[in-house]
Amino acid sequence: MWYNLRNEYGALFPITIVLLFLLTGACVTYAVTFQMEIKIYNTLELSNVRATIDILNVLIHEL
């Protein structure tokens, strides 16, 4: 078994498995951070809409 890991054909399989896990982990991390960013933008948008509505309500009641 150790002989297969030392030559170039046997070492290719473990290297590809490690590379697969690293790339999969990077893709999952990117997707999760993208979803979190979209959630933050949606929250900020809703808070700005509420603030605008409150300002308009104040202006309407002052007239």
mmCIF file of C-alpha atoms in Angstrom:
data_model
loop_
_atom_site.group_PDB
_atom_site.id
_atom_site.type_symbol
_atom_site.label_atom_id
_atom_site.label_comp_id
_atom_site.label_asym_id
_atom_site.label_seq_id
_atom_site.Cartn_x
_atom_site.Cartn_y
_atom_site.Cartn_z
ATOM 1 C CA MET A 1 0.000 0.000 0.000
ATOM 2 C CA TRP A 2 2.735 2.501 0.887
ATOM 3 C CA TYR A 3 4.487 1.711 -2.370
ATOM 4 C CA ASN A 4 1.418 2.817 -4.338
ATOM 5 C CA LEU A 5 1.361 6.106 -2.465
ATOM 6 C CA ARG A 6 5.001 6.815 -3.273
ATOM 7 C CA ASN A 7 4.944 6.375 -7.023
ATOM 8 C CA GLU A 8 3.260 8.923 -9.272
ATOM 9 C CA TYR A 9 0.232 6.776 -10.121
ATOM 10 C CA GLY A 10 -0.643 5.814 -6.555
ATOM 11 C CA ALA A 11 -0.241 9.321 -5.171
ATOM 12 C CA LEU A 12 -2.600 10.806 -7.711
ATOM 13 C CA PHE A 13 -5.745 9.390 -6.107
ATOM 14 C CA PRO A 14 -5.179 10.775 -2.565
ATOM 15 C CA ILE A 15 -4.132 14.122 -4.004
ATOM 16 C CA THR A 16 -7.319 14.340 -6.063
ATOM 17 C CA ILE A 17 -9.458 13.415 -3.037
ATOM 18 C CA VAL A 18 -7.821 16.144 -0.951
ATOM 19 C CA LEU A 19 -8.217 18.638 -3.782
ATOM 20 C CA LEU A 20 -11.867 17.653 -4.174
ATOM 21 C CA PHE A 21 -12.546 18.244 -0.472
ATOM 22 C CA LEU A 22 -10.722 21.587 -0.534
ATOM 23 C CA LEU A 23 -12.613 22.828 -3.577
ATOM 24 C CA THR A 24 -15.936 21.589 -2.240
ATOM 25 C CA GLY A 25 -15.275 23.311 1.078
ATOM 26 C CA ALA A 26 -14.356 26.538 -0.709
ATOM 27 C CA CYS A 27 -17.540 26.412 -2.809
ATOM 28 C CA VAL A 28 -19.731 25.759 0.229
ATOM 29 C CA THR A 29 -18.041 28.574 2.143
ATOM 30 C CA TYR A 30 -18.560 30.959 -0.780
ATOM 31 C CA ALA A 31 -22.231 29.999 -1.070
ATOM 32 C CA VAL A 32 -22.863 30.443 2.656
ATOM 33 C CA THR A 33 -21.180 33.846 2.769
ATOM 34 C CA PHE A 34 -23.128 34.935 -0.316
ATOM 35 C CA GLN A 35 -26.409 33.952 1.345
ATOM 36 C CA MET A 36 -25.443 35.825 4.505
ATOM 37 C CA GLU A 37 -24.584 38.911 2.458
ATOM 38 C CA ILE A 38 -27.935 38.812 0.656
ATOM 39 C CA LYS A 39 -29.713 38.448 4.003
ATOM 40 C CA ILE A 40 -27.874 41.496 5.362
ATOM 41 C CA TYR A 41 -28.774 43.541 2.265
ATOM 42 C CA ASN A 42 -32.444 42.552 2.592
ATOM 43 C CA THR A 43 -32.452 43.541 6.261
ATOM 44 C CA LEU A 44 -30.866 46.898 5.486
ATOM 45 C CA GLU A 45 -33.352 47.519 2.693
ATOM 46 C CA LEU A 46 -36.306 46.788 4.961
ATOM 47 C CA SER A 47 -34.970 49.086 7.665
ATOM 48 C CA ASN A 48 -34.458 51.881 5.132
ATOM 49 C CA VAL A 49 -37.998 51.412 3.800
ATOM 50 C CA ARG A 50 -39.389 51.635 7.336
ATOM 51 C CA ALA A 51 -37.343 54.751 8.034
ATOM 52 C CA THR A 52 -38.612 56.369 4.835
ATOM 53 C CA ILE A 53 -42.207 55.548 5.733
ATOM 54 C CA ASP A 54 -41.703 57.029 9.206
ATOM 55 C CA ILE A 55 -40.241 60.221 7.737
ATOM 56 C CA LEU A 56 -43.144 60.524 5.303
ATOM 57 C CA ASN A 57 -45.626 59.998 8.130
ATOM 58 C CA VAL A 58 -43.987 62.762 10.151
ATOM 59 C CA LEU A 59 -44.052 65.117 7.160
ATOM 60 C CA ILE A 60 -47.693 64.347 6.427
ATOM 61 C CA HIS A 61 -48.771 64.945 10.038
ATOM 62 C CA GLU A 62 -46.873 68.245 10.199
ATOM 63 C CA LEU A 63 -48.768 69.596 7.206
#
